[in-house]
Tab-separated table of C-alpha atoms and ligand atoms in Angstrom:
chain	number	residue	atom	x	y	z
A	154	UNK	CA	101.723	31.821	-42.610
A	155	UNK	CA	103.334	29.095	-44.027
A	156	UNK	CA	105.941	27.165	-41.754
A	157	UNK	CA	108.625	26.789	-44.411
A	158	UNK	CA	108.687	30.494	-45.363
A	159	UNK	CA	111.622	33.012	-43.600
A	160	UNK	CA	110.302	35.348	-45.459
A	161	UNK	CA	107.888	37.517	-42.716
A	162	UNK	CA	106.813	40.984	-43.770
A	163	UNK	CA	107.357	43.653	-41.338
A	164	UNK	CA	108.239	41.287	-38.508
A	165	UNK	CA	109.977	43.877	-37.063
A	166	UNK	CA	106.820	45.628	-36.338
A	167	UNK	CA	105.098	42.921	-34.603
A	168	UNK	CA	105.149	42.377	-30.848
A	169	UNK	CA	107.006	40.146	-29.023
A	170	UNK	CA	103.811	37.519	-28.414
A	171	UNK	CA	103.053	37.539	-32.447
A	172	UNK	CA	106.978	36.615	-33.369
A	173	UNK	CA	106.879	34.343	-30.856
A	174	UNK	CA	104.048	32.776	-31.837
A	175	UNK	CA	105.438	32.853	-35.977
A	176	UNK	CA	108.673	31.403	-34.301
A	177	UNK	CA	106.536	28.579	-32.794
A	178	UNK	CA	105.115	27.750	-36.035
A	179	UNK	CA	108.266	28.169	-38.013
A	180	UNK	CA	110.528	25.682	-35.657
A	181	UNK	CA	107.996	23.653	-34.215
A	182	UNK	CA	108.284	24.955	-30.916
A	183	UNK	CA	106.655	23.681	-27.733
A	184	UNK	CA	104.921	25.057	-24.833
A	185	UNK	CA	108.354	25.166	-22.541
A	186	UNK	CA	110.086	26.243	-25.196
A	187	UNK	CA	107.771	28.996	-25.452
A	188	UNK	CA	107.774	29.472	-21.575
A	189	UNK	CA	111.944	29.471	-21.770
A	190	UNK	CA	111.835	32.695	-24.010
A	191	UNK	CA	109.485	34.394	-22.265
A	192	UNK	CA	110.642	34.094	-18.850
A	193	UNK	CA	114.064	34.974	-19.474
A	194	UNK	CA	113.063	38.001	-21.405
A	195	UNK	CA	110.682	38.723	-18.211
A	196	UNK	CA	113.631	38.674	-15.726
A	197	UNK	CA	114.940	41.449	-18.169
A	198	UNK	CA	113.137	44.391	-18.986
A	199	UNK	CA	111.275	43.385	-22.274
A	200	UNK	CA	110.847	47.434	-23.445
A	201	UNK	CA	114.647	48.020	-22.878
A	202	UNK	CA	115.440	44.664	-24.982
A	203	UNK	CA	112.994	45.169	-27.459
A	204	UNK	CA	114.128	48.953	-28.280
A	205	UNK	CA	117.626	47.862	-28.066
A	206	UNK	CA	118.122	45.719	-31.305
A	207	UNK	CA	115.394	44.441	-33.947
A	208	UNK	CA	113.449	41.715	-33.994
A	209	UNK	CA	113.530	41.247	-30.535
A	210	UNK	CA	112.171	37.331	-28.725
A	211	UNK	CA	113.990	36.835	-25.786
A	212	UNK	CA	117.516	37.286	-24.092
A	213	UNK	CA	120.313	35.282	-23.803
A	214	UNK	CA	121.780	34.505	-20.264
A	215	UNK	CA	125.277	34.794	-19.997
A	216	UNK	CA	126.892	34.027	-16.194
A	217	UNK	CA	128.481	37.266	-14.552
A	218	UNK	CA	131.243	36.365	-12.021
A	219	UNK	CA	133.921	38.852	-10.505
A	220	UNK	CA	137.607	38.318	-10.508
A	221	UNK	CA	138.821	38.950	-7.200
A	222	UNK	CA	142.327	40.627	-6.145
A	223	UNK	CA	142.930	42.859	-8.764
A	224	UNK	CA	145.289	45.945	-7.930
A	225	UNK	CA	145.597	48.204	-10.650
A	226	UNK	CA	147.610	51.231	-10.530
A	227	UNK	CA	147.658	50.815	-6.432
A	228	UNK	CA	144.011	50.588	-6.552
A	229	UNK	CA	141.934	47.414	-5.145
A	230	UNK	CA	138.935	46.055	-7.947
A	231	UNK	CA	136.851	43.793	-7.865
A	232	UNK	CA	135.849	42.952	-11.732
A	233	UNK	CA	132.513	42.016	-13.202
A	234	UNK	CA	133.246	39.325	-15.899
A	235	UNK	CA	130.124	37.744	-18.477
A	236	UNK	CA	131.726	35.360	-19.963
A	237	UNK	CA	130.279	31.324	-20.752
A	238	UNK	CA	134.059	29.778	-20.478
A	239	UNK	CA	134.948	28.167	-17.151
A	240	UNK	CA	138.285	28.741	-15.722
A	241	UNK	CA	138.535	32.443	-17.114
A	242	UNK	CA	137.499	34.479	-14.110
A	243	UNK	CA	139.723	32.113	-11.950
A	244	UNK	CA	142.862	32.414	-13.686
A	245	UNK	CA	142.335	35.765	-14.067
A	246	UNK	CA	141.919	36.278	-10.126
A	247	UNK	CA	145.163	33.663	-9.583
A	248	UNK	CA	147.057	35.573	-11.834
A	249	UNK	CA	145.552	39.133	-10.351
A	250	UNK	CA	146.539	36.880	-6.909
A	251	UNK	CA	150.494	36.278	-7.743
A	252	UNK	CA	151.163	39.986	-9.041
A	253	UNK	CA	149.690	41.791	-5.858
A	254	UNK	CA	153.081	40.851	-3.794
A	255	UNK	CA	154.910	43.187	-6.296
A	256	UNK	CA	152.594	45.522	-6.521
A	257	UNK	CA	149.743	44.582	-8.703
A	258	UNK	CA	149.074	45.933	-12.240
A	259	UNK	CA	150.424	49.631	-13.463
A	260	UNK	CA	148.350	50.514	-16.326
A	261	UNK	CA	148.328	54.003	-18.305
A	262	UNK	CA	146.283	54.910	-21.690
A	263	UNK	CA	147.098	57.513	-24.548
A	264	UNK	CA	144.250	59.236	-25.131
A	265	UNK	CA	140.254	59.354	-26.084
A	266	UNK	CA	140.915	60.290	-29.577
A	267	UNK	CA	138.967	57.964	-32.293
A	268	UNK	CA	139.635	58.030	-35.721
A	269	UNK	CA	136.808	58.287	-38.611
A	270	UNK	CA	137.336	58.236	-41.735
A	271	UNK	CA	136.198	59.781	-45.174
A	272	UNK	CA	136.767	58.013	-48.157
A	273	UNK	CA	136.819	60.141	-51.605
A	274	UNK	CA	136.793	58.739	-55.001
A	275	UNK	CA	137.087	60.334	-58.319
A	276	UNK	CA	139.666	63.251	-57.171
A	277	UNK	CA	141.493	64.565	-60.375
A	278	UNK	CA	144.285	66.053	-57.937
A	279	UNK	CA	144.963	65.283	-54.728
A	280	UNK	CA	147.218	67.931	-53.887
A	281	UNK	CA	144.664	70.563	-54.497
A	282	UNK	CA	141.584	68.904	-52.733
A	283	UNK	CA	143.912	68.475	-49.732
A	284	UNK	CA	145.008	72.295	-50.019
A	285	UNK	CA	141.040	73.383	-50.486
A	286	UNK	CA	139.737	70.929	-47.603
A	287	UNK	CA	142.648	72.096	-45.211
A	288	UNK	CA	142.017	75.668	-45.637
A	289	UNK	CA	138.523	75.344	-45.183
A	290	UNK	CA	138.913	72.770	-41.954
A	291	UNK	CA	137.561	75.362	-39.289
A	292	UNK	CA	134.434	75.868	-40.981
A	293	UNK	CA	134.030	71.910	-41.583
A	294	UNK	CA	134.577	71.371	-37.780
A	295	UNK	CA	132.769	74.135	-36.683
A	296	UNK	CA	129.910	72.600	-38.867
A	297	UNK	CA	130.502	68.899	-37.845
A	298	UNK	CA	130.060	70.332	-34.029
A	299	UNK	CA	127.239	71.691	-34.429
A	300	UNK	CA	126.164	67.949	-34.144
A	301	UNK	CA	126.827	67.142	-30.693
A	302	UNK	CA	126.959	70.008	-29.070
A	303	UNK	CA	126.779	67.972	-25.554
A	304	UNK	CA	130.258	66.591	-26.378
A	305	UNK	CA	131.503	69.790	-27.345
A	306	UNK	CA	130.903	71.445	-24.174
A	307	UNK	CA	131.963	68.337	-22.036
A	308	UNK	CA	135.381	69.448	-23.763
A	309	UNK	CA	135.666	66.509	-26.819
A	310	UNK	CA	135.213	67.369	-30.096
A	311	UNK	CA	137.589	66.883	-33.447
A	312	UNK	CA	140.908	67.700	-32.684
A	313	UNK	CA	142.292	67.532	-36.352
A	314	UNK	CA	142.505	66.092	-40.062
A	315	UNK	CA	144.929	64.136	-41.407
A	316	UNK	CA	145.348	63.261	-45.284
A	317	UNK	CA	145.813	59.940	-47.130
A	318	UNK	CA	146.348	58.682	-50.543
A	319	UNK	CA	146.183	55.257	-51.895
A	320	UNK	CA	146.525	53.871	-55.476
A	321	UNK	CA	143.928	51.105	-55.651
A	322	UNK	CA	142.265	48.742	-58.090
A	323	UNK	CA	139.746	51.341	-58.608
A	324	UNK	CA	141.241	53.775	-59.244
A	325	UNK	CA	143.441	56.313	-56.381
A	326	UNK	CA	141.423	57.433	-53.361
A	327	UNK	CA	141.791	60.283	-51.004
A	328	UNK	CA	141.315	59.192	-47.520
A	329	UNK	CA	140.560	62.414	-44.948
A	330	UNK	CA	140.930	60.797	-41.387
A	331	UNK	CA	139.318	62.760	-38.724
A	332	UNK	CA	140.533	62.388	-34.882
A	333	UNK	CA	137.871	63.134	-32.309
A	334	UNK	CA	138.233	63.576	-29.144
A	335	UNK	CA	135.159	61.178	-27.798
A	336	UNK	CA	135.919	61.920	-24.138
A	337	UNK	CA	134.038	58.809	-22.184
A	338	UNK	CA	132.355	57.581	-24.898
A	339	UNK	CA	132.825	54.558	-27.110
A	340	UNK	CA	132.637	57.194	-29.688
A	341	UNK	CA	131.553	55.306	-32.632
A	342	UNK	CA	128.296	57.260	-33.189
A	343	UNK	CA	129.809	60.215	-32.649
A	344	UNK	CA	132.702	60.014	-35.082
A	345	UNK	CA	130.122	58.119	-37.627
A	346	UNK	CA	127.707	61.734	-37.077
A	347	UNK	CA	130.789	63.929	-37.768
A	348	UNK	CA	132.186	62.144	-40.532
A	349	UNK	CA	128.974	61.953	-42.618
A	350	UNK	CA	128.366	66.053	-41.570
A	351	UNK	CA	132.140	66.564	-42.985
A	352	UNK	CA	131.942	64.979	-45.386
A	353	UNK	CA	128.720	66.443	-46.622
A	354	UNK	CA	130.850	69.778	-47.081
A	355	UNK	CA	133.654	68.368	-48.469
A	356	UNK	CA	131.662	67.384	-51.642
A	357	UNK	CA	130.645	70.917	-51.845
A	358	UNK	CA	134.001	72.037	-51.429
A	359	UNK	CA	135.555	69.810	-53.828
A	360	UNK	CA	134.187	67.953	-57.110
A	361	UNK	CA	134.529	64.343	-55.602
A	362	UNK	CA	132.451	61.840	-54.611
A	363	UNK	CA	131.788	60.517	-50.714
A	364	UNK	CA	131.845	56.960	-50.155
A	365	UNK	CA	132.467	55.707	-47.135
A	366	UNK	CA	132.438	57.882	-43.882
A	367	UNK	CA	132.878	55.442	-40.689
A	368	UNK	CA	135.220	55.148	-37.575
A	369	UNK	CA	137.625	53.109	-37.643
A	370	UNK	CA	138.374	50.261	-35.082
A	371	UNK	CA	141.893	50.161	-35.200
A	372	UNK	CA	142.342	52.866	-32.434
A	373	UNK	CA	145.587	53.767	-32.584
A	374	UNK	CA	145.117	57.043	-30.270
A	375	UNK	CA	143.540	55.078	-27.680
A	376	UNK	CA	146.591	53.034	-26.870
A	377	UNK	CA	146.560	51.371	-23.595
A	378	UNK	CA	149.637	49.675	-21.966
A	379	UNK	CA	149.833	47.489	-18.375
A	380	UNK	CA	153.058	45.777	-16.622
A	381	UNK	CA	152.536	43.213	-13.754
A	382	UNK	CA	155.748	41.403	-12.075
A	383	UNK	CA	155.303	37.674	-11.369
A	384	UNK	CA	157.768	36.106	-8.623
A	385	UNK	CA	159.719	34.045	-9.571
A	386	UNK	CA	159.816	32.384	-6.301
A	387	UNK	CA	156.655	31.664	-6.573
A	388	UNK	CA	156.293	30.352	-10.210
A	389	UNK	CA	159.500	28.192	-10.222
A	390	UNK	CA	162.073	28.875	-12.697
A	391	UNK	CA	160.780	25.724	-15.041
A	392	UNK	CA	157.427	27.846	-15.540
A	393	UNK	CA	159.290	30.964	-16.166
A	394	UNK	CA	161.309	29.464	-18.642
A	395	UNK	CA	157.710	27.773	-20.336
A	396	UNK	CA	156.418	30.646	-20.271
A	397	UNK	CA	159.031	32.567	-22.119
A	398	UNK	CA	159.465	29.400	-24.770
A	399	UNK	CA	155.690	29.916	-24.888
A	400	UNK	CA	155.740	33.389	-26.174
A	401	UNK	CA	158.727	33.201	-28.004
A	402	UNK	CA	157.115	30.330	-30.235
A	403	UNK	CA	153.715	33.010	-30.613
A	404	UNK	CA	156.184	35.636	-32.263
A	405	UNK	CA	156.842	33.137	-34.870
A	406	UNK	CA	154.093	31.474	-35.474
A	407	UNK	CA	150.635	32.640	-36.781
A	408	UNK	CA	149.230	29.066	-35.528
A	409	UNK	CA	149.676	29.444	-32.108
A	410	UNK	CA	149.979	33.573	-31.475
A	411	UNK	CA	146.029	33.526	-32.605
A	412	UNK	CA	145.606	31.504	-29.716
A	413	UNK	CA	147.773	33.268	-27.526
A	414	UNK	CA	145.938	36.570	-28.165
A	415	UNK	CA	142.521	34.666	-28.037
A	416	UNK	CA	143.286	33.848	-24.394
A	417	UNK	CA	143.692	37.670	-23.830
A	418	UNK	CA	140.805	38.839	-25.526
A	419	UNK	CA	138.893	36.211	-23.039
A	420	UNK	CA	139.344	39.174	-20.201
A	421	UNK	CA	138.912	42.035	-22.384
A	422	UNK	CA	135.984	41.119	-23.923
A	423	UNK	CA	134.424	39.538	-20.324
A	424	UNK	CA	134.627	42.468	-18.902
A	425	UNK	CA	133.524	44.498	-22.426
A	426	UNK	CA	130.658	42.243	-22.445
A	427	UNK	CA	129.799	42.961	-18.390
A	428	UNK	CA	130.145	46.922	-18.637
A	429	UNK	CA	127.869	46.799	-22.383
A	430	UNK	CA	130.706	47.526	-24.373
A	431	UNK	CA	131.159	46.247	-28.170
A	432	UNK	CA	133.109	43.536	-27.798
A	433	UNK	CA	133.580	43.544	-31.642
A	434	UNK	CA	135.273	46.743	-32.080
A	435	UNK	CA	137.624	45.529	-29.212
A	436	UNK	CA	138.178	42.249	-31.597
A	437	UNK	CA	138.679	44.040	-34.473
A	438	UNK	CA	140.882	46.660	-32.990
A	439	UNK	CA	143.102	44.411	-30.885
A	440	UNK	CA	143.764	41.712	-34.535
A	441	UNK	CA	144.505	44.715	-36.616
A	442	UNK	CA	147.112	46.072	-33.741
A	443	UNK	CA	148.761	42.595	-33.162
A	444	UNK	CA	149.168	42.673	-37.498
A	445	UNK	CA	149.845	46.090	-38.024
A	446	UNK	CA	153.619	45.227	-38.654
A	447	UNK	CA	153.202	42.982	-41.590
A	448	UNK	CA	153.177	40.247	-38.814
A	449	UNK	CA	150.871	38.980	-36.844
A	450	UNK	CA	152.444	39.220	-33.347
A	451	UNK	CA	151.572	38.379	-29.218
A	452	UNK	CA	149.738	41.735	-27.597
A	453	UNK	CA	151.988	40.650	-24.891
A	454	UNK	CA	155.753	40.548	-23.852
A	455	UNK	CA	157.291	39.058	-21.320
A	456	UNK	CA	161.121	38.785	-19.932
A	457	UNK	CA	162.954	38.250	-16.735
A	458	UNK	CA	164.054	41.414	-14.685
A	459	UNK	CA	167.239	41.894	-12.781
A	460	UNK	CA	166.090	40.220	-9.859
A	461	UNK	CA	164.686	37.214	-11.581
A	462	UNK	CA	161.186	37.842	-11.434
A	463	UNK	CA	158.706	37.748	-14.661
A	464	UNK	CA	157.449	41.003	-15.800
A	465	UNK	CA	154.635	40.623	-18.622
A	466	UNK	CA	153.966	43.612	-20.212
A	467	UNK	CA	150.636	44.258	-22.939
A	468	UNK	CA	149.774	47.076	-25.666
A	469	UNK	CA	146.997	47.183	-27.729
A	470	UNK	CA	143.796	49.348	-28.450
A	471	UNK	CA	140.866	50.044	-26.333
A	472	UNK	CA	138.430	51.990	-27.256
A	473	UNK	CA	135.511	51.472	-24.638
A	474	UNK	CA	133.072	53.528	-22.695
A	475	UNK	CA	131.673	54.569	-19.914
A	476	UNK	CA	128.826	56.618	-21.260
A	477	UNK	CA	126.384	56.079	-23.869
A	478	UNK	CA	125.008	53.114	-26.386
A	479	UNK	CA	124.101	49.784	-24.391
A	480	UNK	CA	125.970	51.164	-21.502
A	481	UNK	CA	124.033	53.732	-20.632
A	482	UNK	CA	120.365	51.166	-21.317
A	483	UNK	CA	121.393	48.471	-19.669
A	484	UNK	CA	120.796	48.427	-16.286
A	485	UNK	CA	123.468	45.502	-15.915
A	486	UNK	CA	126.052	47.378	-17.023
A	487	UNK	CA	125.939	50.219	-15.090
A	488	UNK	CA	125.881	48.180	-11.914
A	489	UNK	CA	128.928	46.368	-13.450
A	490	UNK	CA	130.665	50.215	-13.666
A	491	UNK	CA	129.264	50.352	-10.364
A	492	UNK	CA	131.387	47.452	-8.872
A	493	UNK	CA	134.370	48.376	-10.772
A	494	UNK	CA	133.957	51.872	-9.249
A	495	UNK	CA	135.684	53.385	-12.585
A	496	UNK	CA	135.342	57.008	-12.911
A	497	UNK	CA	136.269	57.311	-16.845
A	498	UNK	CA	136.307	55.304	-20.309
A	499	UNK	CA	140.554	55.644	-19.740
A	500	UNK	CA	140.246	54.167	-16.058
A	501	UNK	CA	137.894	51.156	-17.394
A	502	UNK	CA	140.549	50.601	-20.053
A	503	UNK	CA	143.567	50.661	-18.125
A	504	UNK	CA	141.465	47.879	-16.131
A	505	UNK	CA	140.771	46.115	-19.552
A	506	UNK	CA	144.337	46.081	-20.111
A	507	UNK	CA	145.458	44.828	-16.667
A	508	UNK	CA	142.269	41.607	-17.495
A	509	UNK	CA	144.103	40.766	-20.665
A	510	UNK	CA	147.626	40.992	-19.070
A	511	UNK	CA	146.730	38.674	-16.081
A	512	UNK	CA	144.471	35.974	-18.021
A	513	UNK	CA	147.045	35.638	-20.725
A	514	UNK	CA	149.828	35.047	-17.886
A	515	UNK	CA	147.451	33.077	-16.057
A	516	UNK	CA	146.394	30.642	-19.660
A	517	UNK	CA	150.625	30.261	-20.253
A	518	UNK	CA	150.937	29.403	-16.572
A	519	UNK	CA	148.625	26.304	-16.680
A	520	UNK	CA	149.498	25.703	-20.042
A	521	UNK	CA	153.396	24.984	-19.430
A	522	UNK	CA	152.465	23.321	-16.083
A	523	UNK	CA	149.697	20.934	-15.360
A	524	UNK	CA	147.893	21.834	-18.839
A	525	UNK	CA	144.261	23.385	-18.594
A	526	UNK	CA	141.830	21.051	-19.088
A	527	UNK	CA	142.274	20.139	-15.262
A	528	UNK	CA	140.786	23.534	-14.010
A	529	UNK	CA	138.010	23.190	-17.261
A	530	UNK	CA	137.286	19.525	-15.853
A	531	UNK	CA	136.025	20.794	-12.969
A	532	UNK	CA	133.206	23.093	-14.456
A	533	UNK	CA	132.986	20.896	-17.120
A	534	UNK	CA	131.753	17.964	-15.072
A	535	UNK	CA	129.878	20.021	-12.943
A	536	UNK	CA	127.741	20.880	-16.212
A	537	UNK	CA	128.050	16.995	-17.179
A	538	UNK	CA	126.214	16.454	-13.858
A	539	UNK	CA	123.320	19.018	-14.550
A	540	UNK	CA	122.667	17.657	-18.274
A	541	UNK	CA	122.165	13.928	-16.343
A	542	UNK	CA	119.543	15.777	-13.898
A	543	UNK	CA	121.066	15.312	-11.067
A	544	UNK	CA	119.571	17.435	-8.235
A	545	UNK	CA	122.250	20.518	-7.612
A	546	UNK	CA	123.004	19.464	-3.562
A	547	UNK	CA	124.396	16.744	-5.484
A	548	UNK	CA	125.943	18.529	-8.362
A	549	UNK	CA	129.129	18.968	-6.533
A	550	UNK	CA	129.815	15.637	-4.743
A	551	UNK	CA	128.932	13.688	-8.258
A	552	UNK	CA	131.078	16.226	-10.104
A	553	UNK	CA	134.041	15.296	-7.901
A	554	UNK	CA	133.738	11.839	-8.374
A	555	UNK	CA	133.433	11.395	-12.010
A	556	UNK	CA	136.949	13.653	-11.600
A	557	UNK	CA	138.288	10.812	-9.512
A	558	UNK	CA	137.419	8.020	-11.819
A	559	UNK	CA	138.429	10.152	-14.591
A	560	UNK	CA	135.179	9.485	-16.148
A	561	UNK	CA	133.079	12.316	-17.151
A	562	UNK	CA	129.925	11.544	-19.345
A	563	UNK	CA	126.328	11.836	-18.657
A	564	UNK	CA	125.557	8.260	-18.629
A	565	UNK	CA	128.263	7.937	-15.263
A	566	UNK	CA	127.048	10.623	-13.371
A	567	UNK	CA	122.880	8.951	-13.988
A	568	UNK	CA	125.295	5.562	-12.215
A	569	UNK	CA	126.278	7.395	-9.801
A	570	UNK	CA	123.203	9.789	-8.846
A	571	UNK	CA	121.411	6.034	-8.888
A	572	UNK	CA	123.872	4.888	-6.482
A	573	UNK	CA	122.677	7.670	-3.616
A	574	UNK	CA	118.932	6.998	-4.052
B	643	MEV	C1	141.181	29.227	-24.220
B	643	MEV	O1	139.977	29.942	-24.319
B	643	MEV	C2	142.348	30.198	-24.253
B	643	MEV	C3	143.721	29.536	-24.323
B	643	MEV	O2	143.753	28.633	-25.432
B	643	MEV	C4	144.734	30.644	-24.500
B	643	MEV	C5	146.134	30.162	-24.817
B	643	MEV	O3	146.286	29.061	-25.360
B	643	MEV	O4	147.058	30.934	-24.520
B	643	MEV	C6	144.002	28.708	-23.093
C-alpha cells in the first residue's frame, strides 16, 4: 500500500479494522485518532452502520435536543432536533412558546402521492405513444404492482399517469409522470421500483427508448401548509413591523430570501435528520417549490390580522416518512418517532411544517430586534471554553465571563481558567 495512492481495490469489501488501518497509513493517523473512530462507531451499532452506506469507518456525532412547547393542531409535542447550530432548537421552542396563547400551530397536508418519472427519447409521435401507453395503463400498473405487493395491500399503490412533452436540445422528449400513492413511506424506492417496471413495458409497447426513470423531489402532491398567530402584545408593534419589512425585502430579493428560507429549512431538516429522513430530498423539494414561479420566493407569509396580531403562514413540500429506509434501521430514529408520538408520514409533516414556520418567525424576530449573534454567543463561547480545556464545572462560569468582557477567544478563557487555579 502506498500512502499517496486513493486508489484502494475493493475497499468496500474490507472490514472496518483493515480501512481503518489503510486510513491510518493514508492520513497519517495516530493512535487517538484511531481510538476516536472506533469508539464512536462502538457507541453505535457497527453492523447497522456498516450495512447502511459503503465504505463504512466510523459515525459522526451530531447533538439531539428537543424543542419544547410545541402545539400543533391542539396537540402538545415535544420535538427531537439533530442539528450542530446553536440557537436553533431555542428559537424554535420561543417561537413554539409565543404562538401557544393563540392556539399553537394548525397544520394540514395534501396527500402521500409522489411523483416518478419516465423519460422517453426518440418518439416519432407523441400523440400516438400517449394514446398506446394510456390504453394499455391497467396492465402497466397491474404489472408495476406486482412489485410491492406489501404497499399494495396497505392501500398505496399508483394512482395514475400523466403525459408531458418538451422540445429540447436533443431532440423532443416524452415525459410519462407516474403518481403513487406511497402511504407512510418516503417513497423514493418505491416510485424508483415502479418506474423502472413501467417503463420496462412501455418500450415494448412503443418503439422508444427509456432513459431516465426516477422520482422526483419536487413533491407537489405532498403539499403541506401551517398558520401560527403571534401577539402582538407580546412582540411590540416595532418587531411586527421588522418583521413584515423583513419578508417583504425576501420577495424581492434572491440575496436575502435564500437566507430567509435557509433559516426554515434549519427545523425541517433538524427534525428530518432526528426521525432518519433524507434531508436532501426535503432541500431539493422545498428550493424547487420556493422557484417554481419563475421567482425565487419566501416559503413563508406573514401579515397582520384584524385584531393586530401576526399570523405567519408556510407552504412547501414534504415528502418524509415514517416507515422504511434509515428510519426503519436506525434505532435513533425510531425513538425520535417515539417522542414525537406521530402516528403517520402526514402527521410528522404537518409537524415539519409547524418547525419551519416557528424557527423562521423565531430567526426574523431576533433578527429585527437584538440581532442573533447574542443567543449564538452564548453557545459559541461555551465551545470557545472547551477548545481552551477548561474543565466543564467551569465551562459555564468562564463562558459567561468572556460574554461580559465581550471577549471571546481561546487564549482569554486559558486567562481566565488560570485565574481560578
Ligand atoms: C442561520 O442559520 C439562519 C438565519 O440566517 C435565517 C435568516 O436570516 O432568516 C438566521
Amino acid at each position: 500500500m502506498t500512502k499517496s495512492s486513493s486508489r484502494i481495490p475493493r475497499f468496500f469489501e474490507k472490514k472496518i479494522e483493515e480501512r481503518l488501518h489503510i486510513l491510518k497509513n493514508f492520513s497519517d493517523l495516530n493512535s487517538d485518532d484511531l481510538i476516536l473512530l472506533k469508539q464512536t462507531l462502538v457507541q453505535g451499532d457497527a453492523h447497522l452502520y456498516a450495512s447502511m452506506i459503503e465504505n463504512t469507518v466510523s459515525v459522526m456525532p451530531v447533538p439531539l435536543g428537543i424543542a419544547t412547547n410545541f402545539v400543533i393542531n391542539g396537540k402538545d409535542y415535544l420535538i427531537p432536533m439533530a442539528i450542530e447550530e446553536p440557537s436553533v432548537i431555542a428559537g424554535a421552542s420561543f417561537a413554539a412558546k409565543l404562538a401557544r396563547s393563540l392556539g399553537g400551530f394548525t397544520s394540514s397536508c395534501s396527500s402521500s402521492i409522489m411523483i416518478g418519472i419516465i423519460q422517453l427519447v426518440g418518439v416519432s409521435d407523441n400523440e400516438a405513444a400517449i394514446q398506446a401507453i394510456d390504453s394499455h395503463k391497467s396492465e402497466l400498473i397491474v404489472f408495476a404492482h406486482a412489485k410491492d405487493p406489501v404497499l399494495i395491500q396497505q392501500g398505496g399503490g399508483i394512482r395514475d399517469f400523466s403525459y408531458h412533452t418538451y422540445q429540447t436540445d436533443r431532440g423532443d422528449m416524452l415525459v410519462v409522470r407516474i403518481h403513487v400513492d406511497v402511504q407512510d413511506a418516503m417513497g423514493a424506492n418505491i416510485v424508483n421500483t415502479f418506474a423502472e417496471a413501467v417503463a420496462s413495458r412501455i418500450t415494448d409497447l412503443v418503439k422508444v427508448r427509456s432513459c431516465l426513470r426516477i422520482v422526483s423531489n419536487l413533491a407537489m402532491q405532498r403539499m403541506c401548509r401551517s398558520l401560527a398567530v403571534w401577539p402582538t402584545h407580546d412582540l411590540g408593534q416595532d418587531i411586527v413591523d421588522g418583521i413584515l419589512d423583513a419578508v417583504a425585502l425576501a420577495r424581492v430579493d434572491p440575496y436575502r430570501c435564500v437566507t430567509h428560507n435557509k433559516g426554515i429549512m434549519n427545523g425541517i431538516d433538524a427534525v428530518a435528520l432526528a426521525t432518519g429522513n433524507d434531508f436532501r430530498a426535503l432541500e431539493a423539494g422545498a428550493h424547487g417549490y420556493a422557484a417554481f414561479s419563475g421567482s425565487y420566493q419566501p416559503l413563508t407569509k406573514f401579515y397582520q390580522n384584524g385584531g393586530g396580531d401576526l399570523v405567519g403562514e408556510i407552504e412547501l413540500p414534504l415528502a418524509v416518512g415514517t416507515v422504511g429506509g434509515a428510519v426503519k434501521s436506525n434505532p435513533v430514529a425510531q425513538l425520535a418517532l417515539k417522542i414525537l408520538g406521530v402516528q403517520s408520514a402526514s402527521e410528522l409533516a404537518c409537524v415539519m411544517a409547524a418547525v419551519g414556520l416557528a424557527q423562521n418567525f423565531a430567526a426574523l424576530r431576533a433578527l429585527v430586534g437584538e440581532g442573533i449573534q447574542r443567543g449564538h454567543m452564548r453557545l459559541h463561547s461555551k465551545n470557545i471554553a472547551i477548545q481552551a480545556g477548561v474543565p466543564f464545572s467551569l465551562v459555564d462560569e468562564i463562558a459567561q465571563q468572556m460574554i461580559g468582557e465581550n471577549a471571546i477567544s481561546v487564549g482569554r478563557a486559558l486567562e481566565l481558567w488560570k485565574d481560578k487555579q
